Amino acid sequence: MDSNRTQLTPGTLYLVATPIGNLQDITLRALAVLKNCDFIAAEDTRRTGLLLKHFGITKPLLSYYKFNEARRARELIELLRTGKTVALVTDAGTPGISDRGQRVVEAAVAAGMRVEPVPGPCAFIAALTASGLPTDEVHFLGFLPRKPGQRRVKLESLRAIPGTLVLYEAPHRLDKLLTELCEVFPNRRVVLARELTKKFEEFLRGTPSELRELAGARRLKGEFVIVIGPERADSNAGQCAGCAGCAGEA
Ligand code: SAM
């Protein structure tokens, strides 16, 4: 693939996934789109500017962030209407997954614009696949609500959800989250995926209380994805786990 001569479709919003740590994780197609588009819309133009500099790409950058996203989304749609190509990137990972990209995509779809994904790194997929926890049924939650009441209600509601759960959490709230998991999911297997694709990447596995102890002792820093395994059949001692060989007695 010659990334210098890739033809893009006019009037398309390209959702370009960018590395979550390791710059070598950028895809050939992501580079081709970034090189050949008319504009790059970025959450943080300074941060994206560094990424582009690393790959020797110079392109007009438009910022969209919390306080200008509605206006900026309208401007981006006008550019698309005139046949321009726009690559949307976020600070890291796949645009639209727990970040501001989703609002822009929503506006573009509502305006009837063409949207094309350029897949690549995504923190929750990287964490999930290496966690060793079941991947046949997965529920991705992004960030939990911050308000204590809403947060508790949300966590309690997750008990009823079968399959593996995946959460994002800010580093300064990790201790609080582990304490909450001790109360709501005391017996589940949990994996903390820390600093994915970076120098200090690690996977910490245990019950919520084991991990809380570890996190307290080591004062863990960095970015985290939290993967929570499904309810285990053996976690209710004395209760039938639904096997085929008995009539419901433990
Ligand atoms: N759109 C991004 C994606 O595709 O994963 C996620 C954006 S969200 C604003 C940022 C959160 O993703 C962080 O708080 C953390 O939970 C998770 N995250 C991003 N990069 C990570 C990394 N290298 N290691 C672990 N978690 C990461």
PDB file of C-alpha atoms and ligand atoms in Angstrom:
ATOM      1  CA  MET A   1       0.000   0.000   0.000  1.00  0.00           C
ATOM      2  CA  ASP A   2       1.491   3.362  -1.011  1.00  0.00           C
ATOM      3  CA  SER A   3       0.372   5.663   1.788  1.00  0.00           C
ATOM      4  CA  ASN A   4       1.464   8.720  -0.198  1.00  0.00           C
ATOM      5  CA  ARG A   5      -1.100   8.149  -2.960  1.00  0.00           C
ATOM      6  CA  THR A   6      -4.164   6.647  -1.279  1.00  0.00           C
ATOM      7  CA  GLN A   7      -7.444   7.915  -2.746  1.00  0.00           C
ATOM      8  CA  LEU A   8      -9.975   8.956  -0.119  1.00  0.00           C
ATOM      9  CA  THR A   9     -13.705   9.296  -0.779  1.00  0.00           C
ATOM     10  CA  PRO A  10     -14.765  12.970  -0.852  1.00  0.00           C
ATOM     11  CA  GLY A  11     -17.168  14.064   1.878  1.00  0.00           C
ATOM     12  CA  THR A  12     -16.148  11.277   4.268  1.00  0.00           C
ATOM     13  CA  LEU A  13     -15.447  11.451   7.981  1.00  0.00           C
ATOM     14  CA  TYR A  14     -12.688   8.904   8.712  1.00  0.00           C
ATOM     15  CA  LEU A  15     -12.468   7.632  12.292  1.00  0.00           C
ATOM     16  CA  VAL A  16      -8.785   6.975  12.689  1.00  0.00           C
ATOM     17  CA  ALA A  17      -7.590   4.879  15.631  1.00  0.00           C
ATOM     18  CA  THR A  18      -4.231   6.000  17.055  1.00  0.00           C
ATOM     19  CA  PRO A  19      -1.807   4.303  19.496  1.00  0.00           C
ATOM     20  CA  ILE A  20      -2.675   3.992  23.198  1.00  0.00           C
ATOM     21  CA  GLY A  21       1.005   4.079  24.114  1.00  0.00           C
ATOM     22  CA  ASN A  22       3.274   2.318  21.661  1.00  0.00           C
ATOM     23  CA  LEU A  23       3.611   4.421  18.503  1.00  0.00           C
ATOM     24  CA  GLN A  24       4.408   1.325  16.453  1.00  0.00           C
ATOM     25  CA  ASP A  25       0.772   0.328  16.843  1.00  0.00           C
ATOM     26  CA  ILE A  26      -0.373   2.841  14.232  1.00  0.00           C
ATOM     27  CA  THR A  27      -1.685   1.042  11.155  1.00  0.00           C
ATOM     28  CA  LEU A  28      -0.538   1.591   7.572  1.00  0.00           C
ATOM     29  CA  ARG A  29      -4.053   2.629   6.650  1.00  0.00           C
ATOM     30  CA  ALA A  30      -4.235   5.133   9.529  1.00  0.00           C
ATOM     31  CA  LEU A  31      -1.036   6.757   8.238  1.00  0.00           C
ATOM     32  CA  ALA A  32      -2.390   6.794   4.686  1.00  0.00           C
ATOM     33  CA  VAL A  33      -5.619   8.494   5.743  1.00  0.00           C
ATOM     34  CA  LEU A  34      -3.821  11.036   7.927  1.00  0.00           C
ATOM     35  CA  LYS A  35      -1.454  11.854   5.060  1.00  0.00           C
ATOM     36  CA  ASN A  36      -4.146  12.155   2.399  1.00  0.00           C
ATOM     37  CA  CYS A  37      -7.113  13.770   4.162  1.00  0.00           C
ATOM     38  CA  ASP A  38      -7.844  17.495   3.915  1.00  0.00           C
ATOM     39  CA  PHE A  39      -8.214  18.141   7.654  1.00  0.00           C
ATOM     40  CA  ILE A  40      -7.559  16.337  10.924  1.00  0.00           C
ATOM     41  CA  ALA A  41     -10.018  16.966  13.760  1.00  0.00           C
ATOM     42  CA  ALA A  42      -8.367  16.294  17.124  1.00  0.00           C
ATOM     43  CA  GLU A  43      -9.425  16.349  20.772  1.00  0.00           C
ATOM     44  CA  ASP A  44      -6.131  17.936  21.751  1.00  0.00           C
ATOM     45  CA  THR A  45      -4.258  19.482  18.828  1.00  0.00           C
ATOM     46  CA  ARG A  46      -0.989  19.662  20.771  1.00  0.00           C
ATOM     47  CA  ARG A  47      -1.025  15.973  21.540  1.00  0.00           C
ATOM     48  CA  THR A  48      -2.041  14.984  18.008  1.00  0.00           C
ATOM     49  CA  GLY A  49       0.567  17.428  16.677  1.00  0.00           C
ATOM     50  CA  LEU A  50       3.279  15.376  18.413  1.00  0.00           C
ATOM     51  CA  LEU A  51       1.955  12.161  16.880  1.00  0.00           C
ATOM     52  CA  LEU A  52       1.890  13.721  13.399  1.00  0.00           C
ATOM     53  CA  LYS A  53       5.383  15.125  13.851  1.00  0.00           C
ATOM     54  CA  HIS A  54       6.660  11.669  14.763  1.00  0.00           C
ATOM     55  CA  PHE A  55       5.324  10.314  11.478  1.00  0.00           C
ATOM     56  CA  GLY A  56       6.370  13.354   9.422  1.00  0.00           C
ATOM     57  CA  ILE A  57       2.792  14.420   8.610  1.00  0.00           C
ATOM     58  CA  THR A  58       1.803  18.077   8.218  1.00  0.00           C
ATOM     59  CA  LYS A  59      -1.913  18.779   7.968  1.00  0.00           C
ATOM     60  CA  PRO A  60      -4.376  21.496   9.069  1.00  0.00           C
ATOM     61  CA  LEU A  61      -5.623  20.597  12.548  1.00  0.00           C
ATOM     62  CA  LEU A  62      -9.028  21.526  13.958  1.00  0.00           C
ATOM     63  CA  SER A  63      -9.683  21.100  17.640  1.00  0.00           C
ATOM     64  CA  TYR A  64     -12.913  19.784  19.066  1.00  0.00           C
ATOM     65  CA  TYR A  65     -13.181  19.572  22.803  1.00  0.00           C
ATOM     66  CA  LYS A  66     -15.757  19.765  25.527  1.00  0.00           C
ATOM     67  CA  PHE A  67     -16.480  23.464  25.150  1.00  0.00           C
ATOM     68  CA  ASN A  68     -16.615  23.818  21.386  1.00  0.00           C
ATOM     69  CA  GLU A  69     -17.788  20.430  20.209  1.00  0.00           C
ATOM     70  CA  ALA A  70     -21.311  21.442  19.122  1.00  0.00           C
ATOM     71  CA  ARG A  71     -20.035  24.391  17.039  1.00  0.00           C
ATOM     72  CA  ARG A  72     -17.080  22.406  15.750  1.00  0.00           C
ATOM     73  CA  ALA A  73     -19.284  19.471  14.760  1.00  0.00           C
ATOM     74  CA  ARG A  74     -21.386  21.871  12.618  1.00  0.00           C
ATOM     75  CA  GLU A  75     -18.220  23.250  10.978  1.00  0.00           C
ATOM     76  CA  LEU A  76     -16.894  19.758  10.272  1.00  0.00           C
ATOM     77  CA  ILE A  77     -20.194  18.817   8.663  1.00  0.00           C
ATOM     78  CA  GLU A  78     -20.001  21.905   6.429  1.00  0.00           C
ATOM     79  CA  LEU A  79     -16.521  20.830   5.315  1.00  0.00           C
ATOM     80  CA  LEU A  80     -17.807  17.322   4.544  1.00  0.00           C
ATOM     81  CA  ARG A  81     -20.726  18.770   2.572  1.00  0.00           C
ATOM     82  CA  THR A  82     -18.288  20.617   0.330  1.00  0.00           C
ATOM     83  CA  GLY A  83     -16.540  17.312  -0.425  1.00  0.00           C
ATOM     84  CA  LYS A  84     -13.593  17.651   1.973  1.00  0.00           C
ATOM     85  CA  THR A  85     -12.219  14.612   3.772  1.00  0.00           C
ATOM     86  CA  VAL A  86     -11.806  14.835   7.530  1.00  0.00           C
ATOM     87  CA  ALA A  87      -9.873  12.391   9.729  1.00  0.00           C
ATOM     88  CA  LEU A  88     -11.157  12.342  13.299  1.00  0.00           C
ATOM     89  CA  VAL A  89      -8.663  11.283  15.978  1.00  0.00           C
ATOM     90  CA  THR A  90      -8.850  11.324  19.757  1.00  0.00           C
ATOM     91  CA  ASP A  91      -6.054  11.536  22.320  1.00  0.00           C
ATOM     92  CA  ALA A  92      -5.518   7.781  22.072  1.00  0.00           C
ATOM     93  CA  GLY A  93      -7.238   4.692  20.772  1.00  0.00           C
ATOM     94  CA  THR A  94     -10.414   4.304  18.761  1.00  0.00           C
ATOM     95  CA  PRO A  95     -12.501   7.462  18.331  1.00  0.00           C
ATOM     96  CA  GLY A  96     -15.953   7.105  19.806  1.00  0.00           C
ATOM     97  CA  ILE A  97     -15.038   4.691  22.601  1.00  0.00           C
ATOM     98  CA  SER A  98     -15.582   6.620  25.856  1.00  0.00           C
ATOM     99  CA  ASP A  99     -14.333   9.878  24.382  1.00  0.00           C
ATOM    100  CA  ARG A 100     -15.597  13.014  22.646  1.00  0.00           C
ATOM    101  CA  GLY A 101     -15.441  11.426  19.209  1.00  0.00           C
ATOM    102  CA  GLN A 102     -18.852   9.851  19.632  1.00  0.00           C
ATOM    103  CA  ARG A 103     -20.682  13.216  19.594  1.00  0.00           C
ATOM    104  CA  VAL A 104     -19.075  14.222  16.304  1.00  0.00           C
ATOM    105  CA  VAL A 105     -19.944  10.861  14.729  1.00  0.00           C
ATOM    106  CA  GLU A 106     -23.519  11.188  15.940  1.00  0.00           C
ATOM    107  CA  ALA A 107     -23.809  14.644  14.370  1.00  0.00           C
ATOM    108  CA  ALA A 108     -22.245  13.451  11.092  1.00  0.00           C
ATOM    109  CA  VAL A 109     -24.591  10.463  10.844  1.00  0.00           C
ATOM    110  CA  ALA A 110     -27.600  12.660  11.659  1.00  0.00           C
ATOM    111  CA  ALA A 111     -26.559  15.014   8.832  1.00  0.00           C
ATOM    112  CA  GLY A 112     -26.399  12.087   6.400  1.00  0.00           C
ATOM    113  CA  MET A 113     -22.607  12.211   5.991  1.00  0.00           C
ATOM    114  CA  ARG A 114     -20.474   9.205   5.089  1.00  0.00           C
ATOM    115  CA  VAL A 115     -18.514   7.825   8.069  1.00  0.00           C
ATOM    116  CA  GLU A 116     -15.751   5.271   7.641  1.00  0.00           C
ATOM    117  CA  PRO A 117     -13.872   3.500  10.440  1.00  0.00           C
ATOM    118  CA  VAL A 118     -10.112   3.010  10.248  1.00  0.00           C
ATOM    119  CA  PRO A 119      -9.745   0.443  13.037  1.00  0.00           C
ATOM    120  CA  GLY A 120      -6.742   0.017  15.283  1.00  0.00           C
ATOM    121  CA  PRO A 121      -5.750   0.214  18.959  1.00  0.00           C
ATOM    122  CA  CYS A 122      -8.441   0.240  21.625  1.00  0.00           C
ATOM    123  CA  ALA A 123      -7.594  -0.076  25.317  1.00  0.00           C
ATOM    124  CA  PHE A 124     -10.544  -2.239  26.287  1.00  0.00           C
ATOM    125  CA  ILE A 125      -9.966  -4.793  23.524  1.00  0.00           C
ATOM    126  CA  ALA A 126      -6.248  -5.024  24.374  1.00  0.00           C
ATOM    127  CA  ALA A 127      -7.059  -5.518  28.067  1.00  0.00           C
ATOM    128  CA  LEU A 128      -9.833  -8.015  27.480  1.00  0.00           C
ATOM    129  CA  THR A 129      -7.941 -10.243  25.086  1.00  0.00           C
ATOM    130  CA  ALA A 130      -4.903 -10.583  27.370  1.00  0.00           C
ATOM    131  CA  SER A 131      -6.926 -10.841  30.589  1.00  0.00           C
ATOM    132  CA  GLY A 132      -7.507 -14.576  30.267  1.00  0.00           C
ATOM    133  CA  LEU A 133     -11.151 -14.014  31.257  1.00  0.00           C
ATOM    134  CA  PRO A 134     -13.997 -15.306  29.052  1.00  0.00           C
ATOM    135  CA  THR A 135     -14.562 -13.302  25.889  1.00  0.00           C
ATOM    136  CA  ASP A 136     -17.673 -15.055  24.586  1.00  0.00           C
ATOM    137  CA  GLU A 137     -20.008 -12.598  26.302  1.00  0.00           C
ATOM    138  CA  VAL A 138     -18.672  -9.167  27.176  1.00  0.00           C
ATOM    139  CA  HIS A 139     -20.313  -6.022  28.514  1.00  0.00           C
ATOM    140  CA  PHE A 140     -18.303  -2.806  28.037  1.00  0.00           C
ATOM    141  CA  LEU A 141     -19.274   0.015  30.376  1.00  0.00           C
ATOM    142  CA  GLY A 142     -16.727   2.743  29.755  1.00  0.00           C
ATOM    143  CA  PHE A 143     -16.501   5.030  32.814  1.00  0.00           C
ATOM    144  CA  LEU A 144     -18.871   4.586  35.758  1.00  0.00           C
ATOM    145  CA  PRO A 145     -20.878   7.626  36.882  1.00  0.00           C
ATOM    146  CA  ARG A 146     -18.914   9.830  39.293  1.00  0.00           C
ATOM    147  CA  LYS A 147     -21.759  10.697  41.679  1.00  0.00           C
ATOM    148  CA  PRO A 148     -21.643   8.179  44.568  1.00  0.00           C
ATOM    149  CA  GLY A 149     -25.378   7.334  44.511  1.00  0.00           C
ATOM    150  CA  GLN A 150     -25.565   6.775  40.745  1.00  0.00           C
ATOM    151  CA  ARG A 151     -22.299   4.882  40.815  1.00  0.00           C
ATOM    152  CA  ARG A 152     -23.518   2.486  43.464  1.00  0.00           C
ATOM    153  CA  VAL A 153     -26.809   1.868  41.650  1.00  0.00           C
ATOM    154  CA  LYS A 154     -24.904   1.183  38.425  1.00  0.00           C
ATOM    155  CA  LEU A 155     -22.492  -1.232  40.110  1.00  0.00           C
ATOM    156  CA  GLU A 156     -25.313  -3.103  41.843  1.00  0.00           C
ATOM    157  CA  SER A 157     -27.165  -3.412  38.532  1.00  0.00           C
ATOM    158  CA  LEU A 158     -24.113  -5.093  36.998  1.00  0.00           C
ATOM    159  CA  ARG A 159     -24.462  -8.089  39.295  1.00  0.00           C
ATOM    160  CA  ALA A 160     -27.304  -9.350  37.144  1.00  0.00           C
ATOM    161  CA  ILE A 161     -25.333  -9.086  33.917  1.00  0.00           C
ATOM    162  CA  PRO A 162     -23.838 -12.366  32.727  1.00  0.00           C
ATOM    163  CA  GLY A 163     -20.440 -12.450  31.067  1.00  0.00           C
ATOM    164  CA  THR A 164     -17.286 -10.424  31.510  1.00  0.00           C
ATOM    165  CA  LEU A 165     -17.491  -6.726  32.390  1.00  0.00           C
ATOM    166  CA  VAL A 166     -14.973  -4.123  31.233  1.00  0.00           C
ATOM    167  CA  LEU A 167     -14.543  -0.662  32.756  1.00  0.00           C
ATOM    168  CA  TYR A 168     -12.342   2.361  32.300  1.00  0.00           C
ATOM    169  CA  GLU A 169     -11.280   4.291  35.389  1.00  0.00           C
ATOM    170  CA  ALA A 170      -9.150   7.350  36.064  1.00  0.00           C
ATOM    171  CA  PRO A 171      -5.989   6.460  38.050  1.00  0.00           C
ATOM    172  CA  HIS A 172      -6.932   8.615  41.056  1.00  0.00           C
ATOM    173  CA  ARG A 173     -10.207   6.700  41.489  1.00  0.00           C
ATOM    174  CA  LEU A 174      -8.715   3.195  41.289  1.00  0.00           C
ATOM    175  CA  ASP A 175      -8.570   2.645  45.081  1.00  0.00           C
ATOM    176  CA  LYS A 176     -12.172   3.737  45.441  1.00  0.00           C
ATOM    177  CA  LEU A 177     -13.249   1.419  42.634  1.00  0.00           C
ATOM    178  CA  LEU A 178     -11.440  -1.556  44.183  1.00  0.00           C
ATOM    179  CA  THR A 179     -13.147  -0.892  47.514  1.00  0.00           C
ATOM    180  CA  GLU A 180     -16.514  -0.808  45.735  1.00  0.00           C
ATOM    181  CA  LEU A 181     -15.708  -4.051  43.910  1.00  0.00           C
ATOM    182  CA  CYS A 182     -14.842  -5.699  47.262  1.00  0.00           C
ATOM    183  CA  GLU A 183     -18.406  -4.957  48.341  1.00  0.00           C
ATOM    184  CA  VAL A 184     -20.292  -5.698  45.131  1.00  0.00           C
ATOM    185  CA  PHE A 185     -18.200  -8.461  43.521  1.00  0.00           C
ATOM    186  CA  PRO A 186     -16.151  -9.998  46.373  1.00  0.00           C
ATOM    187  CA  ASN A 187     -15.653 -13.379  44.680  1.00  0.00           C
ATOM    188  CA  ARG A 188     -15.118 -12.408  41.078  1.00  0.00           C
ATOM    189  CA  ARG A 189     -11.810 -12.737  39.277  1.00  0.00           C
ATOM    190  CA  VAL A 190     -10.582  -9.267  38.351  1.00  0.00           C
ATOM    191  CA  VAL A 191      -7.750  -8.176  36.067  1.00  0.00           C
ATOM    192  CA  LEU A 192      -6.194  -4.720  36.219  1.00  0.00           C
ATOM    193  CA  ALA A 193      -4.571  -4.012  32.868  1.00  0.00           C
ATOM    194  CA  ARG A 194      -2.094  -1.208  33.499  1.00  0.00           C
ATOM    195  CA  GLU A 195      -0.165   0.971  31.033  1.00  0.00           C
ATOM    196  CA  LEU A 196      -1.083  -1.150  28.026  1.00  0.00           C
ATOM    197  CA  THR A 197       1.498  -1.211  25.217  1.00  0.00           C
ATOM    198  CA  LYS A 198       3.834   0.990  27.289  1.00  0.00           C
ATOM    199  CA  LYS A 199       7.114   0.242  29.069  1.00  0.00           C
ATOM    200  CA  PHE A 200       5.489  -0.638  32.390  1.00  0.00           C
ATOM    201  CA  GLU A 201       2.583  -2.646  31.013  1.00  0.00           C
ATOM    202  CA  GLU A 202       1.322  -5.266  33.431  1.00  0.00           C
ATOM    203  CA  PHE A 203      -1.683  -7.447  34.195  1.00  0.00           C
ATOM    204  CA  LEU A 204      -2.578  -7.830  37.851  1.00  0.00           C
ATOM    205  CA  ARG A 205      -4.943 -10.673  38.598  1.00  0.00           C
ATOM    206  CA  GLY A 206      -6.866 -11.527  41.753  1.00  0.00           C
ATOM    207  CA  THR A 207     -10.010 -10.966  43.748  1.00  0.00           C
ATOM    208  CA  PRO A 208     -10.980  -7.353  44.466  1.00  0.00           C
ATOM    209  CA  SER A 209      -9.553  -7.559  48.007  1.00  0.00           C
ATOM    210  CA  GLU A 210      -6.255  -9.051  46.815  1.00  0.00           C
ATOM    211  CA  LEU A 211      -5.935  -6.310  44.230  1.00  0.00           C
ATOM    212  CA  ARG A 212      -6.859  -3.576  46.687  1.00  0.00           C
ATOM    213  CA  GLU A 213      -4.093  -4.759  48.987  1.00  0.00           C
ATOM    214  CA  LEU A 214      -1.623  -4.868  46.119  1.00  0.00           C
ATOM    215  CA  ALA A 215      -2.654  -1.449  44.807  1.00  0.00           C
ATOM    216  CA  GLY A 216      -2.290   0.010  48.311  1.00  0.00           C
ATOM    217  CA  ALA A 217       1.146  -1.533  48.848  1.00  0.00           C
ATOM    218  CA  ARG A 218       2.520  -0.549  45.446  1.00  0.00           C
ATOM    219  CA  ARG A 219       0.730   2.791  44.940  1.00  0.00           C
ATOM    220  CA  LEU A 220      -0.047   1.868  41.367  1.00  0.00           C
ATOM    221  CA  LYS A 221       0.106   4.667  38.824  1.00  0.00           C
ATOM    222  CA  GLY A 222      -0.761   5.049  35.165  1.00  0.00           C
ATOM    223  CA  GLU A 223      -3.759   4.187  33.053  1.00  0.00           C
ATOM    224  CA  PHE A 224      -5.988   1.223  33.807  1.00  0.00           C
ATOM    225  CA  VAL A 225      -8.634  -0.957  32.280  1.00  0.00           C
ATOM    226  CA  ILE A 226     -10.536  -3.111  34.767  1.00  0.00           C
ATOM    227  CA  VAL A 227     -11.823  -6.470  33.566  1.00  0.00           C
ATOM    228  CA  ILE A 228     -14.245  -8.340  35.836  1.00  0.00           C
ATOM    229  CA  GLY A 229     -14.874 -12.025  35.213  1.00  0.00           C
ATOM    230  CA  PRO A 230     -18.369 -13.527  35.281  1.00  0.00           C
ATOM    231  CA  GLU A 231     -19.949 -14.990  38.395  1.00  0.00           C
ATOM    232  CA  ARG A 232     -18.265 -18.332  39.001  1.00  0.00           C
ATOM    233  CA  ALA A 233     -20.308 -21.482  39.299  1.00  0.00           C
ATOM    234  CA  ASP A 234     -18.287 -22.468  42.388  1.00  0.00           C
ATOM    235  CA  SER A 235     -18.678 -19.135  44.201  1.00  0.00           C
ATOM    236  CA  ASN A 236     -21.953 -20.087  45.940  1.00  0.00           C
ATOM    237  CA  ALA A 237     -20.847 -22.852  48.298  1.00  0.00           C
ATOM    238  CA  GLY A 238     -23.721 -25.161  49.105  1.00  0.00           C
ATOM    239  CA  GLN A 239     -25.860 -24.034  46.179  1.00  0.00           C
ATOM    240  CA  CYS A 240     -26.390 -25.970  43.001  1.00  0.00           C
ATOM    241  CA  ALA A 241     -24.435 -24.452  40.135  1.00  0.00           C
ATOM    242  CA  GLY A 242     -26.872 -25.736  37.581  1.00  0.00           C
ATOM    243  CA  CYS A 243     -25.028 -28.893  36.558  1.00  0.00           C
ATOM    244  CA  ALA A 244     -26.782 -31.539  34.498  1.00  0.00           C
ATOM    245  CA  GLY A 245     -26.123 -34.337  36.982  1.00  0.00           C
ATOM    246  CA  CYS A 246     -28.338 -33.365  39.937  1.00  0.00           C
ATOM    247  CA  ALA A 247     -31.874 -32.273  40.555  1.00  0.00           C
ATOM    248  CA  GLY A 248     -30.998 -28.888  41.947  1.00  0.00           C
ATOM    249  CA  GLU A 249     -29.624 -30.032  45.302  1.00  0.00           C
ATOM    250  CA  ALA A 250     -26.189 -29.037  46.421  1.00  0.00           C
TER     251      ALA A 250
HETATM  252  N1  SAM B   1     -10.902   5.820  22.938  1.00  0.00           N
HETATM  253  C1  SAM B   1      -9.984   5.164  23.861  1.00  0.00           C
HETATM  254  C2  SAM B   1      -9.895   3.669  23.478  1.00  0.00           C
HETATM  255  O1  SAM B   1     -10.103   3.330  22.314  1.00  0.00           O
HETATM  256  O2  SAM B   1      -9.580   2.860  24.346  1.00  0.00           O
HETATM  257  C3  SAM B   1     -10.384   5.367  25.315  1.00  0.00           C
HETATM  258  C4  SAM B   1     -10.452   6.804  25.741  1.00  0.00           C
HETATM  259  S1  SAM B   1     -10.867   7.045  27.415  1.00  0.00           S
HETATM  260  C5  SAM B   1     -11.028   8.805  27.444  1.00  0.00           C
HETATM  261  C6  SAM B   1      -9.339   6.841  28.289  1.00  0.00           C
HETATM  262  C7  SAM B   1      -9.326   5.597  29.199  1.00  0.00           C
HETATM  263  O3  SAM B   1      -8.919   4.457  28.436  1.00  0.00           O
HETATM  264  C8  SAM B   1      -8.297   5.688  30.326  1.00  0.00           C
HETATM  265  O4  SAM B   1      -8.837   6.347  31.461  1.00  0.00           O
HETATM  266  C9  SAM B   1      -8.012   4.228  30.632  1.00  0.00           C
HETATM  267  O5  SAM B   1      -9.041   3.659  31.425  1.00  0.00           O
HETATM  268  C10 SAM B   1      -8.095   3.629  29.222  1.00  0.00           C
HETATM  269  N2  SAM B   1      -6.768   3.593  28.586  1.00  0.00           N
HETATM  270  C11 SAM B   1      -6.332   4.329  27.546  1.00  0.00           C
HETATM  271  N3  SAM B   1      -5.052   4.010  27.247  1.00  0.00           N
HETATM  272  C12 SAM B   1      -4.680   3.046  28.111  1.00  0.00           C
HETATM  273  C13 SAM B   1      -3.478   2.299  28.310  1.00  0.00           C
HETATM  274  N4  SAM B   1      -2.398   2.495  27.565  1.00  0.00           N
HETATM  275  N5  SAM B   1      -3.452   1.372  29.308  1.00  0.00           N
HETATM  276  C14 SAM B   1      -4.540   1.163  30.075  1.00  0.00           C
HETATM  277  N6  SAM B   1      -5.688   1.842  29.938  1.00  0.00           N
HETATM  278  C15 SAM B   1      -5.766   2.765  28.976  1.00  0.00           C
END
